[in-house]
Structures are given as structure tokens and as C-alpha cells.
Amino acid sequence: MERNQTSLAVRSLSILLLLAVILSPFGLTTNSWAFQDEAAPAGDAPAAENEAAPAAEPAGEAPAAGGGEAAPAGNAAPAAAQESFLAWMIRASGFFGLILLLLSFLMVALIMANVLSIRRDNLMPPDLIGAFEEKINNKDYQGAYELAKSDDSFVARVLAAGLSKLNQGYSEAVEGMQEVGEDENMAMEHKLSYLALIGAIAPMIGLMGTVYGMILSFQTIANSATSPKPSELADGISTALFTTLEGLTVAIPAMIFYSLLRNRVARFSLEVGMISESLMNRFSSSSK
């Protein structure tokens, strides 16, 4: 039991580390981005005023002026507006970012729920298998049936279905076990299908945000009498890029975990079938 708990803790920690690595670009809150108007550099203004100043002064006083009056011009430039990377991302993402954020929470919840449920100890408890085999060896068939019926694991349901139809023949018992196994396999894959759905629709939502952001940028160009500044187009372009990034950030882990968990379901289903058939195989000769 302690080994299983340690394994569960290691798996949960690995999942959290993977999500932290994937979501690390969104943690750059310490970086600041300055949005400035496209004015001429402040350092060029004093030079121009220094050249014009001697022309306005009398010839005799030109050396005394020396261009020292233009220095305060650099202090007249407005301070650049500062905005953190996280605030910029939230503002640019808008409604599409909110939807993708909710999908990311749902994705993490589904991953954790499936990782905790699709485990060998849950689907094939070794204690149950050992107790069932002991009862079969002691010819306590009713006790074996009650034991399998009282447990809610995958292998217990398969064994209970086989024992319930054993009086009809061994072939019917095997057919009953296969039906229950396929039903349980379908139920587990149905839970995993939500991860595949998130992995499919998240890039589509990001693509929708991309199209919306480009429409905003082209609308700015169309409504401008002159050539628009890059700062005026930045909002639409940032919306397009951020929503694309967020959609892929949600979709990629969803598809990775869907593939891994689906392979695990297939492997465990095969193991359950092999275990159940090996336990029920001793009835094949005595059923007829």
C-alpha cells in the first residue's frame, strides 16, 4: 500500500511538473513591455536646438550661449506606459482567453481523475485475485461469486459475469465475460474522449481568436486616413498571436495524455481478459 501511494505521488508530481513546463511562458510576469509613440528620439531634439540657438543670438554672444539651453528638452518627453506581460496577455486574449482558461482547468481535472482511476490496483486488485483463486481452489464457487459480486473493480465484474453464466456452459460464461469487458473498456474510453474533445476544439477556438485579431487590425487600416502606426495595429495582432498560443498550450497536453491513457486502458483491458480467462479455464473441462 505504501508503495502504491508513493507511486501515485510520483505520478502526480510528474504531471504537475509537465504542466509547469508547458505553462511556463505565462509566468513571465516580471517582464515589462513599453508601448511608446513613434516620436523622434529625445536625444536628437537637443542637437537640433543647439544648432538653431546660435543663429538666433547676436554674433557677439554666440560663444557664450554654447547650446546649453536645449538640455531640458529631453525631460519634456512623456513617460512610457508600462504594462506587465500577464496584464497584456489577459487584455489581448479577451473572451477567447477566458474560454481557453476554463478549458485548461477542465483538462487538468480530467487528466488527474483518469490518472487516478486507470491504475492496475484499481482495475485488478491483487488481493481480490488471490482470494478469488483460493476460493476456486477450495471449490467454494458460491463464495467466489459473492466475493466478485461485492467488489467494484474491472476484473471483479468480469469474473462475476462469467460465474453467473457458468451454469449455461463454459462458452456462454466466456461470452458473458467478453461482453462485460467490452462494456467496461468502452466506459473508460468514454471518459477519455473528453480529453480528445478538448484537444480538438482548443486550437479551433485559438484560430477563431486569430481571425478576430486580424480583422481588428485590418479594420484599423481601413478606417485610417493615413498609414497607421504599428502601435495602433498591435492590439489586433497581439490578440491573434496570444489566442493561437493559448489554444495550442491547452490542446497539446490534452492530446498527449489522451494517447497515453488510451494505451494504458488497452493494456489493462488485455490483462484483465487474460487473468479472467486463466481463472475460469479450469471450468472448461467440467462444464460439459
Coordinates of C-alpha atoms in Angstrom, one line a residue:
M1 CA 0.0 0.0 0.0
E2 CA 2.9 2.4 0.8
R3 CA 4.5 1.6 -2.5
N4 CA 1.2 2.4 -4.3
Q5 CA 0.9 5.7 -2.5
T6 CA 4.5 6.6 -3.3
S7 CA 3.9 5.7 -7.0
L8 CA 0.8 7.8 -7.0
A9 CA 2.6 10.8 -5.5
V10 CA 5.5 10.4 -8.1
R11 CA 3.0 10.3 -11.0
S12 CA 1.1 13.3 -9.7
L13 CA 4.3 15.3 -9.2
S14 CA 5.5 14.4 -12.7
I15 CA 2.2 15.6 -14.2
L16 CA 2.4 18.9 -12.3
L17 CA 6.0 19.4 -13.4
L18 CA 5.0 18.8 -17.1
L19 CA 2.1 21.3 -16.8
A20 CA 4.5 23.8 -15.2
V21 CA 7.0 23.4 -18.1
I22 CA 4.2 23.8 -20.6
L23 CA 2.7 26.8 -18.9
S24 CA 6.0 28.5 -18.1
P25 CA 5.7 31.2 -20.8
F26 CA 2.7 32.5 -19.0
G27 CA 4.7 33.1 -15.8
L28 CA 6.8 35.9 -17.2
T29 CA 5.1 38.5 -15.2
T30 CA 8.3 40.3 -14.3
N31 CA 9.0 41.3 -17.9
S32 CA 7.5 44.7 -18.8
W33 CA 6.7 45.9 -22.3
A34 CA 6.8 49.6 -23.1
F35 CA 4.2 51.0 -25.5
Q36 CA 5.6 54.3 -26.9
D37 CA 4.5 56.6 -29.6
E38 CA 6.7 56.8 -32.7
A39 CA 8.2 60.2 -31.9
A40 CA 11.8 61.1 -32.8
P41 CA 14.3 60.1 -30.1
A42 CA 14.7 62.6 -27.3
G43 CA 18.4 62.8 -27.8
D44 CA 18.1 64.3 -31.3
A45 CA 16.0 67.3 -30.2
P46 CA 18.7 69.0 -28.2
A47 CA 21.1 68.7 -31.1
A48 CA 18.7 70.4 -33.5
E49 CA 18.0 73.2 -31.0
N50 CA 21.7 73.6 -30.3
E51 CA 22.3 74.3 -34.0
A52 CA 19.4 76.7 -34.2
A53 CA 20.2 78.6 -31.0
P54 CA 23.4 80.4 -32.2
A55 CA 21.5 81.7 -35.3
A56 CA 19.0 83.5 -33.1
E57 CA 21.7 85.0 -30.8
P58 CA 23.7 88.0 -31.7
A59 CA 27.1 87.2 -33.2
G60 CA 28.9 88.5 -30.2
E61 CA 27.1 86.4 -27.8
A62 CA 27.1 83.1 -29.7
P63 CA 30.1 81.6 -28.0
A64 CA 28.6 82.4 -24.6
A65 CA 25.3 80.7 -25.3
G66 CA 27.0 77.4 -26.3
G67 CA 23.8 75.5 -26.8
G68 CA 23.4 74.8 -23.1
E69 CA 19.7 75.9 -23.1
A70 CA 18.5 72.9 -25.0
A71 CA 19.2 70.3 -22.3
P72 CA 15.8 70.4 -20.6
A73 CA 14.2 69.4 -23.8
G74 CA 15.0 65.7 -23.1
N75 CA 13.0 65.9 -19.8
A76 CA 9.9 67.1 -21.7
A77 CA 9.2 63.7 -23.3
P78 CA 6.2 61.8 -21.8
A79 CA 6.9 58.7 -19.6
A80 CA 6.4 55.4 -21.4
A81 CA 3.3 53.5 -20.3
Q82 CA 4.4 50.2 -18.6
E83 CA 2.3 47.1 -18.7
S84 CA 3.2 43.6 -17.4
F85 CA 3.3 40.7 -19.7
L86 CA 0.5 39.0 -17.9
A87 CA -1.8 42.0 -18.0
W88 CA -1.0 42.4 -21.7
M89 CA -1.9 38.8 -22.3
I90 CA -5.2 39.0 -20.4
R91 CA -6.2 42.2 -22.2
A92 CA -5.3 40.9 -25.6
S93 CA -6.8 37.5 -25.2
G94 CA -10.2 38.8 -24.1
F95 CA -13.2 36.5 -24.4
F96 CA -11.3 33.8 -26.2
G97 CA -8.7 33.6 -23.5
L98 CA -11.4 33.2 -20.8
I99 CA -12.8 30.2 -22.7
L100 CA -9.4 28.6 -23.1
L101 CA -8.6 29.2 -19.4
L102 CA -11.8 27.3 -18.4
L103 CA -10.9 24.5 -20.8
S104 CA -7.4 24.3 -19.3
F105 CA -8.9 23.9 -15.8
L106 CA -11.3 21.2 -17.1
M107 CA -8.4 19.5 -18.9
V108 CA -6.3 19.3 -15.7
A109 CA -9.2 17.9 -13.7
L110 CA -9.9 15.2 -16.4
I111 CA -6.2 14.2 -16.5
M112 CA -5.9 13.9 -12.8
A113 CA -9.2 11.9 -12.5
N114 CA -8.3 9.5 -15.2
V115 CA -4.7 9.0 -14.0
L116 CA -6.0 8.2 -10.5
S117 CA -8.7 5.8 -11.8
I118 CA -6.9 4.0 -14.5
R119 CA -4.4 2.1 -12.3
R120 CA -3.6 -1.5 -12.0
D121 CA -4.5 -1.7 -8.3
N122 CA -8.0 -0.2 -9.1
L123 CA -8.7 -2.4 -12.1
M124 CA -7.0 -5.6 -11.0
P125 CA -6.6 -5.7 -7.2
P126 CA -4.1 -8.4 -6.3
D127 CA -5.8 -9.2 -3.0
L128 CA -9.1 -9.8 -4.8
I129 CA -7.5 -12.0 -7.4
G130 CA -5.6 -14.0 -4.8
A131 CA -8.8 -14.5 -2.6
F132 CA -10.8 -15.5 -5.7
E133 CA -8.3 -18.1 -6.8
E134 CA -8.1 -19.5 -3.3
K135 CA -11.9 -19.9 -3.2
I136 CA -11.9 -21.6 -6.6
N137 CA -9.2 -24.0 -5.5
N138 CA -11.3 -24.9 -2.4
K139 CA -14.3 -25.4 -4.7
D140 CA -16.2 -22.6 -2.8
Y141 CA -17.8 -21.3 -6.0
Q142 CA -20.6 -19.5 -4.2
G143 CA -18.1 -17.7 -2.1
A144 CA -16.1 -16.8 -5.1
Y145 CA -19.2 -15.4 -6.8
E146 CA -20.1 -13.4 -3.7
L147 CA -16.6 -12.0 -3.5
A148 CA -16.5 -10.9 -7.1
K149 CA -20.0 -9.5 -6.9
S150 CA -19.2 -7.4 -3.8
D151 CA -16.2 -5.7 -5.5
D152 CA -16.4 -2.9 -8.0
S153 CA -13.2 -3.4 -9.9
F154 CA -12.9 -4.2 -13.6
V155 CA -11.7 -7.8 -13.1
A156 CA -14.3 -8.5 -10.4
R157 CA -17.2 -7.5 -12.7
V158 CA -15.8 -9.7 -15.5
L159 CA -15.4 -12.7 -13.1
A160 CA -18.9 -12.2 -11.7
A161 CA -20.4 -12.2 -15.2
G162 CA -18.6 -15.4 -16.0
L163 CA -19.7 -17.2 -12.9
S164 CA -23.3 -16.1 -13.3
K165 CA -23.5 -17.8 -16.7
L166 CA -21.4 -20.8 -15.9
N167 CA -24.5 -23.0 -15.4
Q168 CA -25.3 -22.4 -19.0
G169 CA -22.0 -23.6 -20.2
Y170 CA -18.4 -22.5 -20.4
S171 CA -18.8 -20.9 -23.8
E172 CA -21.6 -18.8 -22.5
A173 CA -19.6 -17.8 -19.5
V174 CA -16.7 -16.7 -21.7
E175 CA -19.1 -14.8 -23.9
G176 CA -20.6 -13.0 -20.9
M177 CA -17.1 -12.1 -19.6
Q178 CA -16.2 -10.6 -23.0
E179 CA -19.4 -8.5 -23.1
V180 CA -18.7 -7.1 -19.7
G181 CA -15.1 -6.5 -20.6
E182 CA -16.0 -4.6 -23.7
D183 CA -18.6 -2.6 -21.8
E184 CA -16.1 -1.6 -19.1
N185 CA -13.5 -0.7 -21.8
M186 CA -16.0 1.5 -23.6
A187 CA -16.9 3.2 -20.3
M188 CA -13.2 4.1 -19.7
E189 CA -12.6 5.3 -23.2
H190 CA -15.8 7.4 -23.0
K191 CA -14.2 9.3 -20.1
L192 CA -11.1 9.7 -22.1
S193 CA -13.0 11.1 -25.1
Y194 CA -13.5 14.4 -23.3
L195 CA -9.7 14.9 -23.4
A196 CA -9.7 14.3 -27.1
L197 CA -12.6 16.7 -27.5
I198 CA -10.6 19.5 -25.6
G199 CA -7.6 18.7 -27.8
A200 CA -9.7 19.2 -30.9
I201 CA -11.7 22.3 -30.0
A202 CA -8.9 24.3 -28.2
P203 CA -6.9 25.0 -31.5
M204 CA -10.2 25.9 -33.2
I205 CA -11.0 28.5 -30.5
G206 CA -7.5 29.8 -30.8
L207 CA -7.9 30.0 -34.6
M208 CA -11.1 31.9 -34.1
G209 CA -9.3 34.4 -31.9
T210 CA -6.6 34.7 -34.6
V211 CA -9.1 35.6 -37.3
Y212 CA -10.8 38.0 -34.9
G213 CA -7.5 39.8 -34.1
M214 CA -6.5 40.1 -37.8
I215 CA -10.0 41.6 -38.5
L216 CA -9.4 44.2 -35.9
S217 CA -6.0 45.1 -37.4
F218 CA -7.4 45.4 -40.9
Q219 CA -10.3 47.4 -39.6
T220 CA -7.8 49.9 -38.2
I221 CA -6.0 50.1 -41.5
A222 CA -9.3 50.6 -43.4
N223 CA -10.5 53.4 -41.1
S224 CA -7.3 55.3 -41.0
A225 CA -6.8 58.2 -43.5
T226 CA -3.1 57.8 -43.3
S227 CA -0.8 54.9 -42.8
P228 CA -1.5 53.6 -39.2
K229 CA 1.3 53.4 -36.7
P230 CA 2.4 49.9 -35.6
S231 CA 1.2 50.7 -32.1
E232 CA -2.3 51.0 -33.5
L233 CA -2.1 47.6 -35.1
A234 CA -0.5 45.9 -32.1
D235 CA -3.8 45.2 -30.3
G236 CA -5.3 43.1 -33.1
I237 CA -2.0 41.3 -33.8
S238 CA -1.5 40.5 -30.1
T239 CA -5.0 39.1 -29.9
A240 CA -4.3 36.9 -32.9
L241 CA -1.0 35.6 -31.5
F242 CA -2.0 35.1 -27.9
T243 CA -5.1 33.2 -28.7
T244 CA -3.2 30.9 -31.0
L245 CA -0.6 30.3 -28.4
E246 CA -3.2 29.6 -25.7
G247 CA -5.1 27.2 -27.9
L248 CA -2.1 25.2 -28.6
T249 CA -1.0 25.2 -25.0
V250 CA -4.3 23.6 -24.0
A251 CA -4.5 21.2 -26.9
I252 CA -1.0 19.7 -26.9
P253 CA -1.1 18.3 -23.3
A254 CA -4.7 17.1 -23.8
M255 CA -3.7 15.1 -26.9
I256 CA -0.6 13.7 -25.2
F257 CA -2.4 12.5 -22.1
Y258 CA -5.3 11.1 -24.2
S259 CA -2.9 9.0 -26.2
L260 CA -1.0 7.8 -23.1
L261 CA -4.1 7.0 -21.1
R262 CA -5.8 5.3 -24.0
N263 CA -2.8 3.0 -24.4
R264 CA -3.0 2.2 -20.7
V265 CA -6.7 1.3 -21.0
A266 CA -6.0 -1.0 -23.9
R267 CA -3.1 -2.7 -22.0
F268 CA -5.1 -3.2 -18.8
S269 CA -8.1 -4.5 -20.6
L270 CA -6.0 -7.1 -22.2
E271 CA -4.5 -8.1 -18.9
V272 CA -8.0 -8.3 -17.3
G273 CA -9.1 -10.7 -20.1
M274 CA -6.0 -12.9 -19.7
I275 CA -6.4 -13.1 -15.9
S276 CA -10.2 -13.8 -16.0
E277 CA -9.8 -16.5 -18.7
S278 CA -7.0 -18.2 -16.7
L279 CA -9.1 -18.3 -13.6
M280 CA -12.2 -19.6 -15.4
N281 CA -10.3 -22.0 -17.7
R282 CA -10.5 -24.8 -15.1
F283 CA -14.2 -25.0 -15.6
S284 CA -13.8 -25.7 -19.3
S285 CA -13.4 -29.5 -18.9
S286 CA -16.1 -29.9 -16.2
S287 CA -18.8 -27.7 -17.8
K288 CA -20.0 -30.4 -20.2

